[in-house]
Tab-separated table of C-alpha atoms (C1' of nucleotides) in Angstrom:
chain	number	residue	atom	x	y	z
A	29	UNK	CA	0.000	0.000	0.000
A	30	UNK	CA	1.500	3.326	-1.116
A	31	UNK	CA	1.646	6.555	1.615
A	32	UNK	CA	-0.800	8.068	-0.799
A	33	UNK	CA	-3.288	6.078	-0.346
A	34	UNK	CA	-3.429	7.863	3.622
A	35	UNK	CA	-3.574	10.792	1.735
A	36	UNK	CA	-6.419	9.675	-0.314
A	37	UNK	CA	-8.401	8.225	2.449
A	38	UNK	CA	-7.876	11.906	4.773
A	39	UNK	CA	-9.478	13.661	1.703
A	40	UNK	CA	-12.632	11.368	2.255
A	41	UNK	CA	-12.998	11.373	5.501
A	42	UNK	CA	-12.386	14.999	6.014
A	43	UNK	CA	-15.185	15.572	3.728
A	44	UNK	CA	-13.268	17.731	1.255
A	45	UNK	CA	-13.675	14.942	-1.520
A	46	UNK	CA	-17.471	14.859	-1.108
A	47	UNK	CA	-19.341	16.230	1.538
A	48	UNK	CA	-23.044	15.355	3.357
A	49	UNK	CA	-23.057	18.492	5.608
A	50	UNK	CA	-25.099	20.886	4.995
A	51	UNK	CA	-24.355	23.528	7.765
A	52	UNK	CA	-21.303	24.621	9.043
A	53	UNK	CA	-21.757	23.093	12.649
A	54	UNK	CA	-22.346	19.483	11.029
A	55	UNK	CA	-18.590	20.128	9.970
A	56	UNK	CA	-17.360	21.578	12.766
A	57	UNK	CA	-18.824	18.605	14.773
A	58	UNK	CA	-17.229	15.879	12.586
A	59	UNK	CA	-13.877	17.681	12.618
A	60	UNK	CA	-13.972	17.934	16.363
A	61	UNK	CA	-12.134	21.441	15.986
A	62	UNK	CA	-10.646	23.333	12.934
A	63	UNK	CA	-7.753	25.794	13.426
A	64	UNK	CA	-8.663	29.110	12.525
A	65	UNK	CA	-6.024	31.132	13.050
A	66	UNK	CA	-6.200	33.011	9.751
A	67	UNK	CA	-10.255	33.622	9.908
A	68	UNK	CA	-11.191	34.271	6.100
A	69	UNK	CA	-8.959	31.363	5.343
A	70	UNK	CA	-10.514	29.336	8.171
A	71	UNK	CA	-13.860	30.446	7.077
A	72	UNK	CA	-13.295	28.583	3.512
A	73	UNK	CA	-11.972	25.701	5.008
A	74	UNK	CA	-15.753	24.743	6.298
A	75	UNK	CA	-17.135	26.638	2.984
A	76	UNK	CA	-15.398	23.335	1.531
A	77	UNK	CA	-16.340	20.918	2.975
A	78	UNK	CA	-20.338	22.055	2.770
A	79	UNK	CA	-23.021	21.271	0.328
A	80	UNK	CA	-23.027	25.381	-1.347
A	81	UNK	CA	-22.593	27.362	1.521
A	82	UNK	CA	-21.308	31.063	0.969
A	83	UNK	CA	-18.891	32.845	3.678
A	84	UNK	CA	-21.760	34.441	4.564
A	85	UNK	CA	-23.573	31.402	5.641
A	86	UNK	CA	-20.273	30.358	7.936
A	87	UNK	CA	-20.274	34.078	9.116
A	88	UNK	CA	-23.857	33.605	9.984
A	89	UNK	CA	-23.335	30.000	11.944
A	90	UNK	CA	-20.555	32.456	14.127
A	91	UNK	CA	-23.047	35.325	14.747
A	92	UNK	CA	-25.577	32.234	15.991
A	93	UNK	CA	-23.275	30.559	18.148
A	94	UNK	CA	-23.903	27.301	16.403
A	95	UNK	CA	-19.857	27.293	16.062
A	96	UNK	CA	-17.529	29.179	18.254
A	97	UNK	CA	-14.284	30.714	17.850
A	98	UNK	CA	-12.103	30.338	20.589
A	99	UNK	CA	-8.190	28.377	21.697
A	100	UNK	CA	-9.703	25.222	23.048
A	101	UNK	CA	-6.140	23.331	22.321
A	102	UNK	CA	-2.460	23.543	21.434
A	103	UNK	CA	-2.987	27.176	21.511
A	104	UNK	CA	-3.876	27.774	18.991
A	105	UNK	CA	-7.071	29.200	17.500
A	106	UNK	CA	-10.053	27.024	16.521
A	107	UNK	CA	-13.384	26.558	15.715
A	108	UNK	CA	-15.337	24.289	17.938
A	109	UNK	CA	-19.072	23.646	18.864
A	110	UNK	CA	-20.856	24.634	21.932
A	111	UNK	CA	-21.699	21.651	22.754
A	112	UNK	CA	-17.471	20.908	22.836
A	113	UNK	CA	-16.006	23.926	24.116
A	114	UNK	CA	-16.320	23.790	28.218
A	115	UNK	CA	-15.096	20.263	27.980
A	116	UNK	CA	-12.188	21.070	25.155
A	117	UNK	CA	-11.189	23.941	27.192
A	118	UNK	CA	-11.286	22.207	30.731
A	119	UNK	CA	-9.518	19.107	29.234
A	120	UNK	CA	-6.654	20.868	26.958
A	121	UNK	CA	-5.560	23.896	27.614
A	122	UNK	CA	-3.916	23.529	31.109
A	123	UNK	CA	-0.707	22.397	29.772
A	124	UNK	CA	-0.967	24.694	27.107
A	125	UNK	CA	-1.387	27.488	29.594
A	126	UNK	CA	1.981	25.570	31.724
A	127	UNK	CA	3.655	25.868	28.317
A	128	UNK	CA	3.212	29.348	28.401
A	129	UNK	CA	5.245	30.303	31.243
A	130	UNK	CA	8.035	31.597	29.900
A	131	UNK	CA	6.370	33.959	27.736
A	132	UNK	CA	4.267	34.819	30.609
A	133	UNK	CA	7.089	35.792	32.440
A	134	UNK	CA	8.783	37.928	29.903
A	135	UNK	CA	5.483	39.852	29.417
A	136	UNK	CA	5.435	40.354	33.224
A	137	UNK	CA	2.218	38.702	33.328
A	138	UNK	CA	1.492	36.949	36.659
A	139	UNK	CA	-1.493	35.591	38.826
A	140	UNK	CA	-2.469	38.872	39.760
A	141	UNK	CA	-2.631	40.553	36.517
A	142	UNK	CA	-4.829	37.809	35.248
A	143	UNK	CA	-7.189	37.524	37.658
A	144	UNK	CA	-7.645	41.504	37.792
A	145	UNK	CA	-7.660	41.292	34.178
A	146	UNK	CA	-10.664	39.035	34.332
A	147	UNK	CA	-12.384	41.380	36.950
A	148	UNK	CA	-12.197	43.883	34.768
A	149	UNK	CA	-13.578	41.863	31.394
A	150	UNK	CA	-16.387	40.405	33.417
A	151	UNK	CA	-17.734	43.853	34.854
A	152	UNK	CA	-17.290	45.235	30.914
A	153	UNK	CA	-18.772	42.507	29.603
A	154	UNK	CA	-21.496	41.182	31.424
A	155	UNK	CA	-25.225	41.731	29.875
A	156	UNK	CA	-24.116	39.945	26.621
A	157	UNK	CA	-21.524	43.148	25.539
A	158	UNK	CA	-19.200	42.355	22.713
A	159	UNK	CA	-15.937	44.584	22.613
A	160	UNK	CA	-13.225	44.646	19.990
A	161	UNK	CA	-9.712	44.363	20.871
A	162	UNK	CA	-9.291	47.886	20.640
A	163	UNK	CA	-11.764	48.374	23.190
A	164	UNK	CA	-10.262	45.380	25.819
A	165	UNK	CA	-7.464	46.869	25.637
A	166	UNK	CA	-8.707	50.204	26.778
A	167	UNK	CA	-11.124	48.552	29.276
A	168	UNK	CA	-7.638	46.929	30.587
A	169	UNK	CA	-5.792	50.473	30.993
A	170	UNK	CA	-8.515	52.316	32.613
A	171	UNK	CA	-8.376	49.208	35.202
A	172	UNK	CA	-4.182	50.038	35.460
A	173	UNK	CA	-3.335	46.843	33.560
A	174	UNK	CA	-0.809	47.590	30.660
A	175	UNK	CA	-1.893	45.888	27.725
A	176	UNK	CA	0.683	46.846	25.325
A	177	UNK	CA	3.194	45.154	23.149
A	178	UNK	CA	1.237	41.991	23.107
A	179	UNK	CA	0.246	41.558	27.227
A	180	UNK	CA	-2.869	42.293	25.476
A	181	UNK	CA	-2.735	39.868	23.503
A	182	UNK	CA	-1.148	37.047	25.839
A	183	UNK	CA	-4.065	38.013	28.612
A	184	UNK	CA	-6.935	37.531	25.738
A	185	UNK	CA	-5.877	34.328	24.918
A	186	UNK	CA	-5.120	33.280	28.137
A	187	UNK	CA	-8.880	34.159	29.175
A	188	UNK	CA	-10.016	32.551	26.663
A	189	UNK	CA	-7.688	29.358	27.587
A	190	UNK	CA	-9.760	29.844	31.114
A	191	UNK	CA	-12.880	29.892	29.646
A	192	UNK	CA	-13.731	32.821	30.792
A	193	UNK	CA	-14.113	34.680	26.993
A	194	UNK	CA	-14.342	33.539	23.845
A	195	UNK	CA	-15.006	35.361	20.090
A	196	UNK	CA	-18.106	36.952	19.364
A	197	UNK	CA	-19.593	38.330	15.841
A	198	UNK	CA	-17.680	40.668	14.249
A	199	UNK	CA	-17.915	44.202	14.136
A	200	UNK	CA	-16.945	45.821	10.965
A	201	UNK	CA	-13.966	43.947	10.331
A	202	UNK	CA	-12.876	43.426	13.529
A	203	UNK	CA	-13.514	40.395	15.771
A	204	UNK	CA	-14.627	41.064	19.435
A	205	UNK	CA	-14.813	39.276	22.282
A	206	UNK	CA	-17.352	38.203	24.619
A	207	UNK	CA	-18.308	36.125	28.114
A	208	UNK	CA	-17.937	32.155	27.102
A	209	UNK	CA	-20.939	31.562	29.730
A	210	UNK	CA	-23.144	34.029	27.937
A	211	UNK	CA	-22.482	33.797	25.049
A	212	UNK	CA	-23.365	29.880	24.927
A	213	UNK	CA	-26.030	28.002	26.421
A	214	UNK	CA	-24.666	26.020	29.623
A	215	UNK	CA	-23.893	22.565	28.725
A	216	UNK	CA	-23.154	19.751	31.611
A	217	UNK	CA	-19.643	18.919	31.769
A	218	UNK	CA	-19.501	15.333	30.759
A	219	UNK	CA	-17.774	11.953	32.187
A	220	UNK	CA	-14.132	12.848	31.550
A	221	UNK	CA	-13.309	9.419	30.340
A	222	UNK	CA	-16.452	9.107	28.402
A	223	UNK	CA	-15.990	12.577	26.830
A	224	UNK	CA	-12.109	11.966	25.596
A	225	UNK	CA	-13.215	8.714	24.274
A	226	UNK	CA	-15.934	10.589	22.202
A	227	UNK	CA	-13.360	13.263	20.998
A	228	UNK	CA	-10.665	10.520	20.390
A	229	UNK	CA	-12.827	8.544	17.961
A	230	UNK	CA	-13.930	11.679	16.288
A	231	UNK	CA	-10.239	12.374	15.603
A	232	UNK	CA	-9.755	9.074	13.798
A	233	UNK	CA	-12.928	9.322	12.253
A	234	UNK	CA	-12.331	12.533	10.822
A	235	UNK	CA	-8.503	12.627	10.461
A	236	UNK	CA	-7.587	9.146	9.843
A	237	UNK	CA	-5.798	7.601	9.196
A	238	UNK	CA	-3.549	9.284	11.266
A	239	UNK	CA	-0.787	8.056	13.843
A	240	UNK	CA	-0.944	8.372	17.958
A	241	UNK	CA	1.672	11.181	17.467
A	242	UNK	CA	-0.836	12.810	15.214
A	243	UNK	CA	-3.377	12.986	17.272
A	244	UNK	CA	-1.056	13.970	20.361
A	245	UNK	CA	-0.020	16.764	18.627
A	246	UNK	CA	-3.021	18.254	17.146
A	247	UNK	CA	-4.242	18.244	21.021
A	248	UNK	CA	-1.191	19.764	22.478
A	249	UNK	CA	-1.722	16.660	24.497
A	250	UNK	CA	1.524	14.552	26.073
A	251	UNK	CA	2.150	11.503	24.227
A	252	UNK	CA	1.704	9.344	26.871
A	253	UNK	CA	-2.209	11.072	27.720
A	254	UNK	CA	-2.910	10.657	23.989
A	255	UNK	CA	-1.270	6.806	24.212
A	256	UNK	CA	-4.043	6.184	26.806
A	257	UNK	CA	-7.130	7.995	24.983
A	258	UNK	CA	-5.900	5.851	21.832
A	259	UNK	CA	-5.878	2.683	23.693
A	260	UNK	CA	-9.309	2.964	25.079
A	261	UNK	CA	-10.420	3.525	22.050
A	262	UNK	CA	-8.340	0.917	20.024
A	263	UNK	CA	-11.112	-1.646	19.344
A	264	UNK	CA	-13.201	0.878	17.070
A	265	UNK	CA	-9.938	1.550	15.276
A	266	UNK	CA	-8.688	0.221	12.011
A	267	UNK	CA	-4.516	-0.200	12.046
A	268	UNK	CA	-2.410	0.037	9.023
A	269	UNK	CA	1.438	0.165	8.747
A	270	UNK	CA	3.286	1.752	5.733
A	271	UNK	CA	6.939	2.225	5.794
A	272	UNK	CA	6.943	1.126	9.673
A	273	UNK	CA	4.530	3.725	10.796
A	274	UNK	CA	1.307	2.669	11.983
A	275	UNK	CA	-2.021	4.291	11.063
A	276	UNK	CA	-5.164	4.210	12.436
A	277	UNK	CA	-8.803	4.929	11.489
A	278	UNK	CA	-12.328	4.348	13.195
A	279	UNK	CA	-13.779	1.308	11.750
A	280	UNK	CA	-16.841	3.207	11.414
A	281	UNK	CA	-15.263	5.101	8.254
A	282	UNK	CA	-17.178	4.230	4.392
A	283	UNK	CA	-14.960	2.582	2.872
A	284	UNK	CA	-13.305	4.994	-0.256
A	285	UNK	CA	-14.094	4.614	-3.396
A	286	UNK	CA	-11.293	4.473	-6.023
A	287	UNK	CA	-12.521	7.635	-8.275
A	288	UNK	CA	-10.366	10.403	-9.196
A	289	UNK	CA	-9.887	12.511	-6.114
A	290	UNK	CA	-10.133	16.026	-7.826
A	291	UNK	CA	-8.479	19.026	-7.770
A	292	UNK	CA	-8.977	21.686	-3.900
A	293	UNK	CA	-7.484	25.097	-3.403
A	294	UNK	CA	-7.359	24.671	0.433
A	295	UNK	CA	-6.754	27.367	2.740
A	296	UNK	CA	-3.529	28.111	4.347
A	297	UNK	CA	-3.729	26.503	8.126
A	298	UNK	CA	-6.292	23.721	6.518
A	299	UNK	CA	-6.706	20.657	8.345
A	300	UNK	CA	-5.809	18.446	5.873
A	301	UNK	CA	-2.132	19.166	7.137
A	302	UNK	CA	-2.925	21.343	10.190
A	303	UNK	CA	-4.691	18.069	11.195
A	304	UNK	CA	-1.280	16.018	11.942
A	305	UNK	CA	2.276	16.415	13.032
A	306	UNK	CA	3.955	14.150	9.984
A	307	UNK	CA	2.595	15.785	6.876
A	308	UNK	CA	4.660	13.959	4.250
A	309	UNK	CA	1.865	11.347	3.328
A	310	UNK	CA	0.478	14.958	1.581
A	311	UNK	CA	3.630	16.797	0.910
A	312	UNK	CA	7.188	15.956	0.789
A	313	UNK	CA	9.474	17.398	3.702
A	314	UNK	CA	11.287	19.639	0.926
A	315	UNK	CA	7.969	20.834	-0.666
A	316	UNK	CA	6.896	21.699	2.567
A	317	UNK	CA	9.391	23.462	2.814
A	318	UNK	CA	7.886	26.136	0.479
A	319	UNK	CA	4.715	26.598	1.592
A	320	UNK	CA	5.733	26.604	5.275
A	321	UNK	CA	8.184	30.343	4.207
A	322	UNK	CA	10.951	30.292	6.656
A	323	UNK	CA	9.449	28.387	9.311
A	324	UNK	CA	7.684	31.320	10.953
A	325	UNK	CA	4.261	29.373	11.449
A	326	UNK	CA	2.780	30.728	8.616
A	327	UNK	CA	1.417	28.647	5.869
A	328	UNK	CA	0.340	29.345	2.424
A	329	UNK	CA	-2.702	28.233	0.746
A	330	UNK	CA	-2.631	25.259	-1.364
A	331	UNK	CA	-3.052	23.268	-4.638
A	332	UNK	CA	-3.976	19.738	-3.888
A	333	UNK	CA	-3.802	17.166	-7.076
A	334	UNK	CA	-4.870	13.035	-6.537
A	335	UNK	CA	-4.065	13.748	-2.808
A	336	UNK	CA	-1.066	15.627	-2.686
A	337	UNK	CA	0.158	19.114	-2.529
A	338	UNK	CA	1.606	20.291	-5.820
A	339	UNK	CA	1.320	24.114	-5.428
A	340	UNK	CA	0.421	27.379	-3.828
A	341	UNK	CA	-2.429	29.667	-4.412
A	342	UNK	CA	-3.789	33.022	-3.389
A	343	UNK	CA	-6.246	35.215	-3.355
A	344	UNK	CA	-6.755	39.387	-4.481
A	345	UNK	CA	-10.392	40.673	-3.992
A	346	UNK	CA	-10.596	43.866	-6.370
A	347	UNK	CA	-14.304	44.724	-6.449
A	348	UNK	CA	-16.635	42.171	-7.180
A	349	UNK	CA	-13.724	40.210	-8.372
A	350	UNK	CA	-11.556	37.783	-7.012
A	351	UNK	CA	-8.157	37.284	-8.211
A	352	UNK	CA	-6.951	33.508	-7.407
A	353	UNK	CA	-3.265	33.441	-8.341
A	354	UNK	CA	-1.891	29.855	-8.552
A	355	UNK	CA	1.865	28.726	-8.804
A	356	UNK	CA	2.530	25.223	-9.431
A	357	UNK	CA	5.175	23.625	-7.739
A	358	UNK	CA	6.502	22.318	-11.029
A	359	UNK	CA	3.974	23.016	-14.025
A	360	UNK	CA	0.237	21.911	-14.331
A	361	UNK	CA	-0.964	20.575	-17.771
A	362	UNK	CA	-3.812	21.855	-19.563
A	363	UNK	CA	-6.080	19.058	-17.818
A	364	UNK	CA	-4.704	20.279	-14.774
A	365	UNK	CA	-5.065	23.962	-15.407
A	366	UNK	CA	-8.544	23.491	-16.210
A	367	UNK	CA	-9.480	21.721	-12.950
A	368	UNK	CA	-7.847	24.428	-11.049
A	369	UNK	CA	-9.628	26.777	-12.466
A	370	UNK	CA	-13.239	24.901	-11.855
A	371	UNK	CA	-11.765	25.147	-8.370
A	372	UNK	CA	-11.364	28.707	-8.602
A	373	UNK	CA	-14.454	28.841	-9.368
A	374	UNK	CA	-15.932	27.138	-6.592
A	375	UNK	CA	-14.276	29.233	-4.166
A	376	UNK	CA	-15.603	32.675	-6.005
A	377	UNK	CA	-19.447	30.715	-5.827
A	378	UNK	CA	-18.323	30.570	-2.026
A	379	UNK	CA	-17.418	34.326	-1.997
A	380	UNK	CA	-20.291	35.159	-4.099
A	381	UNK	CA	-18.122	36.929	-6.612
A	382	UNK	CA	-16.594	36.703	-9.918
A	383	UNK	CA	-13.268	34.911	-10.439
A	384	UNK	CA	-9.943	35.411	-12.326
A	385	UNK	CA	-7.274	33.261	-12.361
A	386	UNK	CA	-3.727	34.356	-13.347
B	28	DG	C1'	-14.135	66.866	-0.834
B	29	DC	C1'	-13.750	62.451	-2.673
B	30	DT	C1'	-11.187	58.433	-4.277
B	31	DA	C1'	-6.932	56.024	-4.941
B	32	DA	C1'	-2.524	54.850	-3.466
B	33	DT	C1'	0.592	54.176	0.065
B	34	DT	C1'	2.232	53.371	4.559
B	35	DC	C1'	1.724	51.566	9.002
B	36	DT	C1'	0.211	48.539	12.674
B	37	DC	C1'	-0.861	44.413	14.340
B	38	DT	C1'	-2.081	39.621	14.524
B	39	DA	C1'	-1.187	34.891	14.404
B	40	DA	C1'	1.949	29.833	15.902
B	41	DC	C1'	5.096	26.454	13.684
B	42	DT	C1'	9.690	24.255	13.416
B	43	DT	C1'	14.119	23.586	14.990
B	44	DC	C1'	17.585	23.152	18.147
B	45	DG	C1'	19.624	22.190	22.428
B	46	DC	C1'	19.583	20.491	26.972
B	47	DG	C1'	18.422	17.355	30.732
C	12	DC	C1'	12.834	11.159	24.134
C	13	DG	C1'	10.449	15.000	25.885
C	14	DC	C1'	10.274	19.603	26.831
C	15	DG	C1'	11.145	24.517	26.555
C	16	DA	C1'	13.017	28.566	24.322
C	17	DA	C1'	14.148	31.154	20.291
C	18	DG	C1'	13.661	32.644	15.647
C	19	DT	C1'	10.805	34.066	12.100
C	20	DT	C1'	6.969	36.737	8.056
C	21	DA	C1'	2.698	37.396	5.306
C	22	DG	C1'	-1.412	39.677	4.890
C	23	DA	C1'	-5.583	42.270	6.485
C	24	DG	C1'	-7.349	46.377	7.679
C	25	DA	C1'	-6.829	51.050	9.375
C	26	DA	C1'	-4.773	55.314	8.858
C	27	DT	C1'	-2.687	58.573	6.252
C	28	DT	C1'	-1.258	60.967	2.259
C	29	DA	C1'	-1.629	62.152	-2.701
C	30	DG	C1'	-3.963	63.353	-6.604
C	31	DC	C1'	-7.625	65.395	-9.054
DNA sequence: GCTAATTCTCTAACTTCGCG
DNA sequence: CGCGAAGTTAGAGAATTAGC
């Protein structure tokens, strides 16, 4: 068996080589959490993997709380659903927020500051208020906590981390932020063993195949707390070993068909390689390479052939036009230029606006 | 004044390397 | 092998300036 047929499978079950969703919370759900760090990017990356839904639609399902945009793991952002976020939250983020101690203490950020900090948010949030960072920030300096360089920044996310705040809807342009407990309906916090099993099969559902590691990773969980969620889970999981690394995948999973796996213009920080730590059943390590810049964390958007990552694409929006700009990696054919373009042109229907492709 | 062009500010987190 | 610290940049949107 050949390390792209992983690849192949991942498109599948991700739902980005055909899709039954229909909203952006049935995706959400299935994924179990979607980084959205880079939020009109992010916002595609469920766009593609629904039955004709427009940004605004996914812009929508975040104004009506049916997803959430918050750092429920690895800290980093993501979408999650309500239903998920109080457990995610509770369950992932303390080691993240251990992790963070040395930035903490460069940013002189200590106890103190945060729980004042949170003082202050609650009494300027409280009766369902939504403030931009602008405004946080100000709310912060009136209450004698600095909040610039990027304290601000650091005490948001570490709020957030707390479950104190998460994102609301946007205003204007700008996201805002919000109280977690208002802003969602109160959900019972669930069996914690029962819960990570849940999540855990979702992951290998959604993701798989993908390795322990993988899944370790994506959580910002330690390997051996990820070893244990795996095992309990290990009898609704398929195995499969290609060059000495094991896969796995919930038994559940359709089985893929053997049809042409098309032609996607993902978003930069998509799951289909934000999803695992090893992403060379999609993309070489040298390839990577490329799209990755200097290693900064940043990620360009991508061109993904029969399951693997053969270019780079972006985006211009001049009017009601958008301006996709794809580079292969080597050179597409005319076959291949075609289908990118029919992608293009899915991802303008998604924008609602006419496309050009250079 | 209005629009276009330009500049500026700010936001995000991944990978690698080194040490215990 | 695991963990922590350090290094690193593109792009969006706001603000400002230029041009007419």
């Amino acid at each position: 068996m050949p390390l792209s047929s992983i690849a192949h499978q991942r498109l599948h079950h991700q739902r980005i080589s055909q899709t039954e969703f229909e909203k952006p919370e049935e995706v959400v759900s299935w994924m179990g959490a979607m980084q959205a760090q880079d939020y009109l990017g992010s916002l595609w990356a469920i766009g593609l993997r629904t039955k004709n839904a427009t940004e605004a639609d996914v812009e929508k399902a975040l104004t009506n709380r049916t997803i959430i945009r918050t750092w429920p793991m690895r800290g980093t952002l993501h979408f999650v659903a309500p239903a998920d976020a109080r457990w995610m939250l509770k369950t992932f983020t303390p080691r993240v927020i251990t992790r963070c101690a040395g930035i903490y203490k460069q940013e002189g950020l200590d106890k103190k500051t945060f729980t004042k900090s949170a003082k202050l948010l609650t009494a300027a949030l409280e009766g369902g208020k939504q403030l931009t960072r602008k405004e946080v920030y100000e709310v912060l300096e009136r209450g004698k906590v600095a909040a610039g360089n990027t304290r601000g920044l650091h005490i948001l996310g570490h709020l957030a981390m707390q479950g104190l705040i998460c994102f609301g809807a946007r205003k204007g342009k700008q996201p805002t932020f919000t109280l977690l407990d208002e802003w969602i309906p109160a959900t019972k916090m669930p069996v914690a063993e029962e819960a990570m099993a849940a999540f855990t099969l979702r992951y290998f559902a959604s993701h798989g195949p993908a390795t322990v590691q993988d899944f370790a990773w994506w959580t910002g969980l330690s390997t051996t707390e990820a070893k244990a969620a795996h095992e309990a889970v290990k009898s609704q999981l398929t195995e499969e070993t290609i060059q000495g690394i094991t896969y796995w995948t919930a038994s559940s999973n359709s089985v893929v068909k053997t049809k042409s796996p098309g032609v996607y213009l993902l978003p930069g920080f998509d799951e289909y390689l934000l999803g695992y730590t090893n992403r060379t059943p999609a993309i070489d390590t040298t390839r990577y390479k490329q799209i990755a810049g200097n290693g900064n964390g940043l990620l360009s958007s991508t061109i993904v052939i029969n399951s693997q990552i053969v270019g780079m694409w972006k985006r211009t929006i001049q009017k009601d036009t958008a301006i996709v700009e794809a580079q292969a990696f080597d050179t597409f054919n005319k076959t291949q230029k075609n289908a990118v373009a029919a992608a293009a042109k899915k991802y303008s229907k998604f924008l609602d606006l006419d496309v050009k492709i250079i």
